[in-house]
Amino acid sequence: MSTGIQRARGASPFSRGGFLAVLVVGFIAFLAMLYFIASGDTGERDTGGEAHAAADGINGYSGLARLLKANGYTVETSRIRAGFETTDLLILTPPAFTDPEEFAEILNNREYLGPTLVILPKWRAIKPREDVIDADEERMQDDWVSLIDASAQDWTSELPPPFKLTHEIEKLEDDAATSWGGLELSGELPTRTISYAESGAGLEPLIVDAGGHALAVQVVGEEGSEYYENAHWVMFVAEPDLMNNYGLADPTRAAAALALVREAGYGDTDAITIDLTLNGYGGSVNLLTLAFQPPFLAATLCLILALLIVGWRAFLRFGPTAAPAQELAFGKRRLVSNGAGLIVRARRMRLLGEPYIALIERKLAHALGLARAHEETLDAAFSRRLPGEESFSSRAARLREAERPDDILRAAQALYELLHKTSGHSEREASR
């Protein structure tokens, strides 16, 4: 009965396959948790109306990213604020109602890092109406939008010098020209709603329309002021239809977009970062990506190796399953074994010397028929019965002085041998 109970207790409640399934599912769930916490992705997100580099709507800039890649640029869409620290060209697409103080801080920090191209917002956009979706259901995509109207951005006038500018919107008459020119290019704008920056001191127009409105300007600072420099490394594109998906449908405007990028990057950059954090797509660094980048890569590899070793050891067993030991053992032998194990673990074997000497003294006195067990008495008795043997006091002194476990054991054996010889001598005397 007891053997059956021990086997039942030793059996595992999980099979090897079941344990492996639990381990794999748990590991995948853990990785998914790390990814979603790091990326901030909790499901689908409504992207209708937003103008950024990941939007395929008419007012988005996904076409600009593809155009730049097709022309040999290395393009990165940044979802972290660390992207502002790039020394390459940084393209910012701030939304309406941007905080001017926060945006000015970004531009001021960029003064010491690298060039910046700012595309100002223009259009208010919403998702297409249901009747529009139904009429063109086959071609309709999730992030397509309908343009409502254009609005000027008042926050640009609250920027500090030399970045301060006035953003305006003008709706041209039917007979007014929508042409533009600059950077050795010219063409037509896609609509009669023009978005421009009032040119003034500190702003150098790069592209203007037929009415003389500055559609793109380079910040140079006002001559004679403390802000004047020839290279502030900041360009404002006040007319986004030169660079958004709406505008890039025309080859001439696409060429203008490339020319503006080359001008903003001073023609010597082949890497471009397009920011998404200003449009609400900011997030922390993905933990999984960070784990496989220096200096964390070495620790990650060591952790993976340790997991593999632990998993391998868990699935391989050396020998049969051991029956569980009895929790409470009884008897003198078990008591002595437990006490000895405690002494060995505590490393206090040197404390056993004196009690063992006293035990051997009593046993020798009983074997020799002595009333009292003293070292001098035992030495005198041994000199008569076992002449030539090492005295009891000498052996006891050696045990008292021993400190190492091996020395203690040899000295104790010497005392026990003396007891054995004494008992043997007594038996021979009795037989005679």
mmCIF file of C-alpha atoms in Angstrom, residues 352-364 375 378 392-393 395-401 415:
data_model
loop_
_atom_site.group_PDB
_atom_site.id
_atom_site.type_symbol
_atom_site.label_atom_id
_atom_site.label_comp_id
_atom_site.label_asym_id
_atom_site.label_seq_id
_atom_site.Cartn_x
_atom_site.Cartn_y
_atom_site.Cartn_z
ATOM 1 C CA LEU A 352 32.697 16.803 18.386
ATOM 2 C CA GLY A 353 36.185 16.172 19.758
ATOM 3 C CA GLU A 354 35.615 16.685 23.487
ATOM 4 C CA PRO A 355 32.304 14.766 23.709
ATOM 5 C CA TYR A 356 33.846 11.854 21.780
ATOM 6 C CA ILE A 357 36.855 11.772 24.115
ATOM 7 C CA ALA A 358 34.509 11.647 27.126
ATOM 8 C CA LEU A 359 32.522 8.806 25.503
ATOM 9 C CA ILE A 360 35.660 6.745 24.835
ATOM 10 C CA GLU A 361 36.888 7.421 28.390
ATOM 11 C CA ARG A 362 33.708 5.913 29.837
ATOM 12 C CA LYS A 363 33.816 2.910 27.532
ATOM 13 C CA LEU A 364 37.502 2.246 28.284
ATOM 14 C CA GLU A 375 43.381 10.148 31.472
ATOM 15 C CA LEU A 378 43.808 5.083 31.729
ATOM 16 C CA PHE A 392 45.243 7.524 25.656
ATOM 17 C CA SER A 393 46.169 11.091 26.654
ATOM 18 C CA ARG A 395 45.592 10.307 21.239
ATOM 19 C CA ALA A 396 43.027 12.517 22.998
ATOM 20 C CA ALA A 397 45.330 15.535 22.694
ATOM 21 C CA ARG A 398 45.660 14.905 18.963
ATOM 22 C CA LEU A 399 41.876 14.929 18.596
ATOM 23 C CA ARG A 400 41.563 18.156 20.585
ATOM 24 C CA GLU A 401 44.127 19.888 18.367
ATOM 25 C CA LEU A 415 40.834 6.473 19.921
#
